[in-house]
């Protein structure tokens, strides 16, 4: 019996969660404390969409780590497999706003999450991975350290061996690792995934690709059966390796942008939730597009993530 038939969790994510301090007004020293970390944002988005969710990470034994555990408890995200580390801290980051947009400053070097190692997966995390429908990881999950990269690859292997699907968003952050290593590791991750979730900026920086069809072709060539290419205001390209299913383009939504922090994570989480709950790909993309359009109308990565009722009302 496959994981999809006996799943306890619809969407499980792996990566580094952080505490966020988001500047409320450009040039002024007031910050709103929130939460971030791409895969954490995505799994919370999935939970708000109605999916049964769990998160895999390591946190410091500090106040910030406890704040994240409290957040996930409020959001209904299972933390059975989250490990605390008394020697290494929970990561934090600051978001400042100016004429050029928002800028991120991170304090995450040597964080507890960066100390993830494949052996850690053998206990509670393995049980979660073997009972999920979809595992979600990202380029940041790979980039925070070499051992975290190896951990993400092993988690993908374990999940797929149990019958789950694996989703991967490259979410390229070149401040975290050299371009050559990013190219190699991301290509390998795509070869291990079923659902590839690239964005235009990432693929342009990673491979010099700008054309939607070329990006979909690259994802399929690496081994991904499904490519959902996010093109921002231009919408989304859907592509599968099924010759009977033509490529589709789903239009984007035009809204008043307040803060784009976490918009892609919101899209990922809602897409995966709807796929796990039984939507077809096009319907899941329309739902995720609508959710992301709501998320960018508020400040921060987590606070503006919409509920299923809010998305359904707009749909």
Short mmCIF file of N, CA and C in Angstrom, two decimals, residues 77-199:
data_model
loop_
_atom_site.label_atom_id
_atom_site.label_comp_id
_atom_site.label_asym_id
_atom_site.label_seq_id
_atom_site.Cartn_x
_atom_site.Cartn_y
_atom_site.Cartn_z
N UNK A 77 0.06 22.82 12.34
CA UNK A 77 1.16 22.12 11.67
C UNK A 77 1.82 21.20 12.69
N UNK A 78 1.89 19.91 12.40
CA UNK A 78 2.47 18.96 13.33
C UNK A 78 3.98 19.17 13.45
N UNK A 79 4.50 19.12 14.69
CA UNK A 79 5.93 19.32 14.92
C UNK A 79 6.56 18.14 15.66
N UNK A 80 5.95 16.98 15.52
CA UNK A 80 6.46 15.78 16.19
C UNK A 80 7.93 15.56 15.89
N UNK A 81 8.34 15.84 14.64
CA UNK A 81 9.70 15.54 14.21
C UNK A 81 10.63 16.75 14.23
N UNK A 82 10.22 17.84 14.86
CA UNK A 82 11.10 19.00 15.02
C UNK A 82 12.04 18.75 16.19
N UNK A 83 13.34 18.97 15.97
CA UNK A 83 14.35 18.73 17.00
C UNK A 83 14.88 20.05 17.53
N UNK A 84 15.11 20.14 18.85
CA UNK A 84 15.69 21.33 19.47
C UNK A 84 17.19 21.12 19.68
N UNK A 85 17.95 22.20 19.58
CA UNK A 85 19.40 22.16 19.68
C UNK A 85 19.85 23.20 20.71
N UNK A 86 20.45 22.75 21.79
CA UNK A 86 20.88 23.66 22.85
C UNK A 86 22.16 24.41 22.51
N UNK A 87 22.86 24.00 21.48
CA UNK A 87 24.16 24.58 21.16
C UNK A 87 24.12 25.58 20.00
N UNK A 88 23.08 25.54 19.18
CA UNK A 88 23.04 26.38 17.99
C UNK A 88 21.69 27.10 17.91
N UNK A 89 21.69 28.35 17.43
CA UNK A 89 20.48 29.18 17.53
C UNK A 89 19.49 28.97 16.39
N UNK A 90 18.29 29.47 16.62
CA UNK A 90 17.29 29.61 15.56
C UNK A 90 17.69 30.82 14.71
N UNK A 91 17.56 30.71 13.40
CA UNK A 91 17.91 31.81 12.51
C UNK A 91 16.89 32.94 12.55
N UNK A 92 17.36 34.17 12.30
CA UNK A 92 16.47 35.33 12.18
C UNK A 92 16.87 36.12 10.95
N UNK A 93 15.95 37.00 10.49
CA UNK A 93 16.28 37.88 9.37
C UNK A 93 15.47 39.17 9.47
N UNK A 94 16.00 40.20 8.78
CA UNK A 94 15.38 41.51 8.76
C UNK A 94 14.99 41.85 7.33
N UNK A 95 13.84 42.50 7.17
CA UNK A 95 13.39 42.99 5.86
C UNK A 95 13.32 44.50 5.94
N UNK A 96 14.09 45.17 5.07
CA UNK A 96 14.02 46.63 4.97
C UNK A 96 13.42 47.00 3.62
N UNK A 97 12.80 48.20 3.57
CA UNK A 97 12.09 48.62 2.37
C UNK A 97 12.62 49.97 1.90
N UNK A 98 12.83 50.09 0.59
CA UNK A 98 13.33 51.33 0.02
C UNK A 98 12.89 51.49 -1.42
N UNK A 99 13.51 52.43 -2.12
CA UNK A 99 13.12 52.73 -3.50
C UNK A 99 13.32 51.53 -4.42
N UNK A 100 14.31 50.69 -4.10
CA UNK A 100 14.61 49.53 -4.95
C UNK A 100 13.80 48.30 -4.55
N UNK A 101 12.89 48.45 -3.59
CA UNK A 101 12.11 47.30 -3.14
C UNK A 101 12.55 46.84 -1.77
N UNK A 102 12.27 45.56 -1.46
CA UNK A 102 12.63 45.07 -0.13
C UNK A 102 13.95 44.31 -0.19
N UNK A 103 14.70 44.43 0.91
CA UNK A 103 16.01 43.79 1.00
C UNK A 103 16.08 42.95 2.27
N UNK A 104 16.70 41.78 2.16
CA UNK A 104 16.77 40.84 3.26
C UNK A 104 18.18 40.83 3.86
N UNK A 105 18.26 40.82 5.18
CA UNK A 105 19.53 40.66 5.90
C UNK A 105 19.36 39.51 6.88
N UNK A 106 20.23 38.49 6.76
CA UNK A 106 20.05 37.26 7.53
C UNK A 106 21.10 37.10 8.62
N UNK A 107 20.68 36.54 9.75
CA UNK A 107 21.57 36.08 10.81
C UNK A 107 21.27 34.60 11.01
N UNK A 108 21.84 33.78 10.14
CA UNK A 108 21.49 32.35 10.15
C UNK A 108 22.72 31.44 10.09
N UNK A 109 23.92 31.99 9.96
CA UNK A 109 25.11 31.15 9.88
C UNK A 109 25.24 30.31 11.14
N UNK A 110 25.45 29.01 10.97
CA UNK A 110 25.59 28.10 12.09
C UNK A 110 24.31 27.82 12.85
N UNK A 111 23.17 28.07 12.20
CA UNK A 111 21.89 27.85 12.86
C UNK A 111 21.65 26.37 13.14
N UNK A 112 20.68 26.11 14.03
CA UNK A 112 20.33 24.73 14.34
C UNK A 112 19.86 23.99 13.09
N UNK A 113 19.10 24.67 12.24
CA UNK A 113 18.61 24.02 11.02
C UNK A 113 19.74 23.65 10.08
N UNK A 114 20.77 24.48 10.03
CA UNK A 114 21.90 24.18 9.14
C UNK A 114 22.66 22.94 9.60
N UNK A 115 22.39 22.49 10.82
CA UNK A 115 23.04 21.29 11.35
C UNK A 115 22.23 20.02 11.08
N UNK A 116 21.20 20.12 10.26
CA UNK A 116 20.51 18.90 9.85
C UNK A 116 21.49 17.96 9.17
N UNK A 117 21.34 16.67 9.44
CA UNK A 117 22.17 15.65 8.80
C UNK A 117 21.30 14.43 8.48
N UNK A 118 21.66 13.65 7.47
CA UNK A 118 20.81 12.53 7.07
C UNK A 118 20.47 11.57 8.20
N UNK A 119 21.40 11.34 9.14
CA UNK A 119 21.11 10.41 10.24
C UNK A 119 19.92 10.86 11.07
N UNK A 120 19.67 12.17 11.14
CA UNK A 120 18.54 12.71 11.88
C UNK A 120 17.21 12.19 11.34
N UNK A 121 17.16 11.87 10.05
CA UNK A 121 15.92 11.42 9.44
C UNK A 121 15.51 10.02 9.86
N UNK A 122 16.39 9.28 10.48
CA UNK A 122 16.13 7.87 10.74
C UNK A 122 15.08 7.64 11.82
N UNK A 123 14.80 8.66 12.62
CA UNK A 123 13.87 8.47 13.73
C UNK A 123 12.50 9.05 13.40
N UNK A 124 12.05 10.04 14.15
CA UNK A 124 10.72 10.60 13.94
C UNK A 124 10.50 11.15 12.52
N UNK A 125 11.47 11.86 11.92
CA UNK A 125 11.23 12.37 10.57
C UNK A 125 10.91 11.27 9.55
N UNK A 126 11.57 10.13 9.65
CA UNK A 126 11.31 9.05 8.70
C UNK A 126 9.87 8.59 8.78
N UNK A 127 9.33 8.50 9.97
CA UNK A 127 7.94 8.07 10.13
C UNK A 127 6.98 9.05 9.48
N UNK A 128 7.29 10.34 9.58
CA UNK A 128 6.46 11.36 8.93
C UNK A 128 6.57 11.25 7.41
N UNK A 129 7.79 11.12 6.91
CA UNK A 129 8.01 11.04 5.47
C UNK A 129 7.30 9.83 4.85
N UNK A 130 7.23 8.74 5.60
CA UNK A 130 6.62 7.52 5.08
C UNK A 130 5.10 7.54 5.13
N UNK A 131 4.53 8.63 5.68
CA UNK A 131 3.08 8.70 5.80
C UNK A 131 2.53 10.00 5.23
N UNK A 132 3.18 10.52 4.19
CA UNK A 132 2.69 11.77 3.60
C UNK A 132 2.34 11.58 2.13
N UNK A 133 1.49 12.46 1.63
CA UNK A 133 1.14 12.45 0.21
C UNK A 133 2.16 13.22 -0.62
N UNK A 134 2.59 14.38 -0.10
CA UNK A 134 3.53 15.24 -0.83
C UNK A 134 4.58 15.76 0.15
N UNK A 135 5.85 15.66 -0.23
CA UNK A 135 6.95 16.30 0.49
C UNK A 135 7.40 17.51 -0.31
N UNK A 136 7.58 18.63 0.39
CA UNK A 136 8.03 19.86 -0.26
C UNK A 136 9.39 20.28 0.27
N UNK A 137 10.32 20.58 -0.63
CA UNK A 137 11.65 21.10 -0.27
C UNK A 137 11.99 22.23 -1.25
N UNK A 138 13.08 22.94 -0.97
CA UNK A 138 13.44 24.08 -1.80
C UNK A 138 14.95 24.20 -1.94
N UNK A 139 15.35 25.11 -2.81
CA UNK A 139 16.77 25.39 -2.95
C UNK A 139 17.40 25.89 -1.67
N UNK A 140 16.62 26.61 -0.85
CA UNK A 140 17.15 27.06 0.43
C UNK A 140 17.35 25.88 1.37
N UNK A 141 16.47 24.88 1.29
CA UNK A 141 16.66 23.66 2.08
C UNK A 141 18.02 23.02 1.78
N UNK A 142 18.47 23.17 0.53
CA UNK A 142 19.76 22.61 0.12
C UNK A 142 20.93 23.53 0.45
N UNK A 143 20.69 24.84 0.45
CA UNK A 143 21.78 25.81 0.45
C UNK A 143 22.31 26.16 1.83
N UNK A 144 21.55 25.90 2.89
CA UNK A 144 21.98 26.39 4.21
C UNK A 144 23.23 25.68 4.71
N UNK A 145 23.50 24.47 4.22
CA UNK A 145 24.76 23.77 4.53
C UNK A 145 24.84 22.52 3.68
N UNK A 146 26.04 21.96 3.58
CA UNK A 146 26.21 20.72 2.82
C UNK A 146 25.45 19.57 3.47
N UNK A 147 25.43 19.52 4.81
CA UNK A 147 24.72 18.42 5.48
C UNK A 147 23.21 18.58 5.32
N UNK A 148 22.72 19.82 5.31
CA UNK A 148 21.30 20.04 5.07
C UNK A 148 20.92 19.62 3.66
N UNK A 149 21.80 19.88 2.71
CA UNK A 149 21.58 19.46 1.32
C UNK A 149 21.46 17.94 1.24
N UNK A 150 22.38 17.24 1.87
CA UNK A 150 22.33 15.78 1.88
C UNK A 150 21.06 15.28 2.57
N UNK A 151 20.64 15.99 3.61
CA UNK A 151 19.42 15.61 4.33
C UNK A 151 18.19 15.74 3.44
N UNK A 152 18.13 16.85 2.70
CA UNK A 152 16.99 17.05 1.80
C UNK A 152 16.94 15.97 0.72
N UNK A 153 18.10 15.64 0.14
CA UNK A 153 18.13 14.57 -0.87
C UNK A 153 17.65 13.24 -0.29
N UNK A 154 18.09 12.93 0.92
CA UNK A 154 17.68 11.67 1.55
C UNK A 154 16.19 11.69 1.88
N UNK A 155 15.68 12.83 2.31
CA UNK A 155 14.24 12.94 2.59
C UNK A 155 13.43 12.71 1.32
N UNK A 156 13.89 13.27 0.21
CA UNK A 156 13.21 13.05 -1.06
C UNK A 156 13.19 11.56 -1.41
N UNK A 157 14.32 10.92 -1.21
CA UNK A 157 14.41 9.49 -1.53
C UNK A 157 13.46 8.67 -0.66
N UNK A 158 13.46 8.95 0.63
CA UNK A 158 12.61 8.20 1.56
C UNK A 158 11.13 8.40 1.22
N UNK A 159 10.75 9.65 0.95
CA UNK A 159 9.34 9.93 0.65
C UNK A 159 8.90 9.23 -0.63
N UNK A 160 9.71 9.31 -1.67
CA UNK A 160 9.32 8.68 -2.93
C UNK A 160 9.28 7.16 -2.80
N UNK A 161 10.20 6.59 -2.02
CA UNK A 161 10.20 5.14 -1.83
C UNK A 161 8.93 4.68 -1.12
N UNK A 162 8.33 5.56 -0.33
CA UNK A 162 7.10 5.23 0.38
C UNK A 162 5.85 5.52 -0.43
N UNK A 163 6.02 6.06 -1.64
CA UNK A 163 4.89 6.32 -2.52
C UNK A 163 4.40 7.74 -2.56
N UNK A 164 5.08 8.66 -1.88
CA UNK A 164 4.69 10.06 -1.89
C UNK A 164 5.24 10.75 -3.13
N UNK A 165 4.62 11.88 -3.47
CA UNK A 165 5.18 12.76 -4.49
C UNK A 165 6.10 13.78 -3.83
N UNK A 166 7.09 14.24 -4.57
CA UNK A 166 8.03 15.24 -4.06
C UNK A 166 7.91 16.49 -4.91
N UNK A 167 7.77 17.64 -4.24
CA UNK A 167 7.74 18.94 -4.90
C UNK A 167 9.00 19.71 -4.55
N UNK A 168 9.49 20.48 -5.52
CA UNK A 168 10.74 21.22 -5.30
C UNK A 168 10.66 22.58 -5.97
N UNK A 169 10.95 23.64 -5.19
CA UNK A 169 11.03 25.01 -5.68
C UNK A 169 12.48 25.44 -5.58
N UNK A 170 13.13 25.84 -6.67
CA UNK A 170 14.56 26.17 -6.60
C UNK A 170 14.88 27.36 -5.70
N UNK A 171 14.00 28.33 -5.61
CA UNK A 171 14.12 29.48 -4.70
C UNK A 171 15.59 29.87 -4.50
N UNK A 172 16.21 30.28 -5.57
CA UNK A 172 17.66 30.52 -5.61
C UNK A 172 18.05 31.73 -4.76
N UNK A 173 19.02 31.52 -3.87
CA UNK A 173 19.59 32.60 -3.06
C UNK A 173 21.11 32.50 -3.18
N UNK A 174 21.68 33.30 -4.07
CA UNK A 174 23.11 33.19 -4.36
C UNK A 174 23.97 33.74 -3.23
N UNK A 175 23.39 34.41 -2.24
CA UNK A 175 24.16 34.80 -1.06
C UNK A 175 24.51 33.58 -0.20
N UNK A 176 23.78 32.48 -0.41
CA UNK A 176 23.98 31.30 0.41
C UNK A 176 24.98 30.32 -0.16
N UNK A 177 25.18 30.34 -1.49
CA UNK A 177 26.10 29.37 -2.08
C UNK A 177 26.54 29.81 -3.48
N UNK A 178 27.67 29.27 -3.97
CA UNK A 178 28.17 29.65 -5.29
C UNK A 178 27.23 29.14 -6.39
N UNK A 179 27.21 29.86 -7.51
CA UNK A 179 26.33 29.51 -8.62
C UNK A 179 26.58 28.10 -9.14
N UNK A 180 27.84 27.71 -9.27
CA UNK A 180 28.15 26.39 -9.82
C UNK A 180 27.59 25.28 -8.93
N UNK A 181 27.72 25.43 -7.62
CA UNK A 181 27.17 24.42 -6.71
C UNK A 181 25.65 24.44 -6.75
N UNK A 182 25.07 25.64 -6.81
CA UNK A 182 23.62 25.75 -6.89
C UNK A 182 23.10 25.03 -8.13
N UNK A 183 23.76 25.23 -9.26
CA UNK A 183 23.32 24.56 -10.50
C UNK A 183 23.33 23.05 -10.35
N UNK A 184 24.42 22.52 -9.80
CA UNK A 184 24.56 21.07 -9.68
C UNK A 184 23.54 20.50 -8.70
N UNK A 185 23.40 21.13 -7.56
CA UNK A 185 22.51 20.60 -6.52
C UNK A 185 21.04 20.74 -6.92
N UNK A 186 20.69 21.85 -7.53
CA UNK A 186 19.30 22.05 -7.95
C UNK A 186 18.94 21.08 -9.07
N UNK A 187 19.85 20.87 -10.01
CA UNK A 187 19.58 19.90 -11.07
C UNK A 187 19.35 18.51 -10.49
N UNK A 188 20.14 18.14 -9.48
CA UNK A 188 19.96 16.83 -8.86
C UNK A 188 18.62 16.77 -8.12
N UNK A 189 18.27 17.84 -7.44
CA UNK A 189 16.98 17.86 -6.74
C UNK A 189 15.82 17.71 -7.71
N UNK A 190 15.91 18.36 -8.87
CA UNK A 190 14.84 18.24 -9.86
C UNK A 190 14.73 16.80 -10.35
N UNK A 191 15.86 16.11 -10.44
CA UNK A 191 15.84 14.70 -10.86
C UNK A 191 15.15 13.81 -9.83
N UNK A 192 15.05 14.28 -8.58
CA UNK A 192 14.42 13.51 -7.51
C UNK A 192 12.98 13.92 -7.26
N UNK A 193 12.48 14.93 -7.98
CA UNK A 193 11.15 15.44 -7.68
C UNK A 193 10.14 15.04 -8.74
N UNK A 194 8.88 15.13 -8.37
CA UNK A 194 7.77 14.88 -9.29
C UNK A 194 7.16 16.18 -9.78
N UNK A 195 7.19 17.22 -8.93
CA UNK A 195 6.56 18.50 -9.23
C UNK A 195 7.62 19.58 -9.08
N UNK A 196 8.02 20.19 -10.19
CA UNK A 196 9.05 21.23 -10.19
C UNK A 196 8.37 22.58 -10.27
N UNK A 197 8.77 23.52 -9.38
CA UNK A 197 8.08 24.80 -9.21
C UNK A 197 9.02 25.97 -9.43
N UNK A 198 9.53 26.17 -10.64
CA UNK A 198 10.48 27.26 -10.88
C UNK A 198 9.81 28.61 -11.05
N UNK A 199 10.57 29.67 -10.79
CA UNK A 199 10.16 31.03 -11.10
C UNK A 199 11.10 31.63 -12.12
#
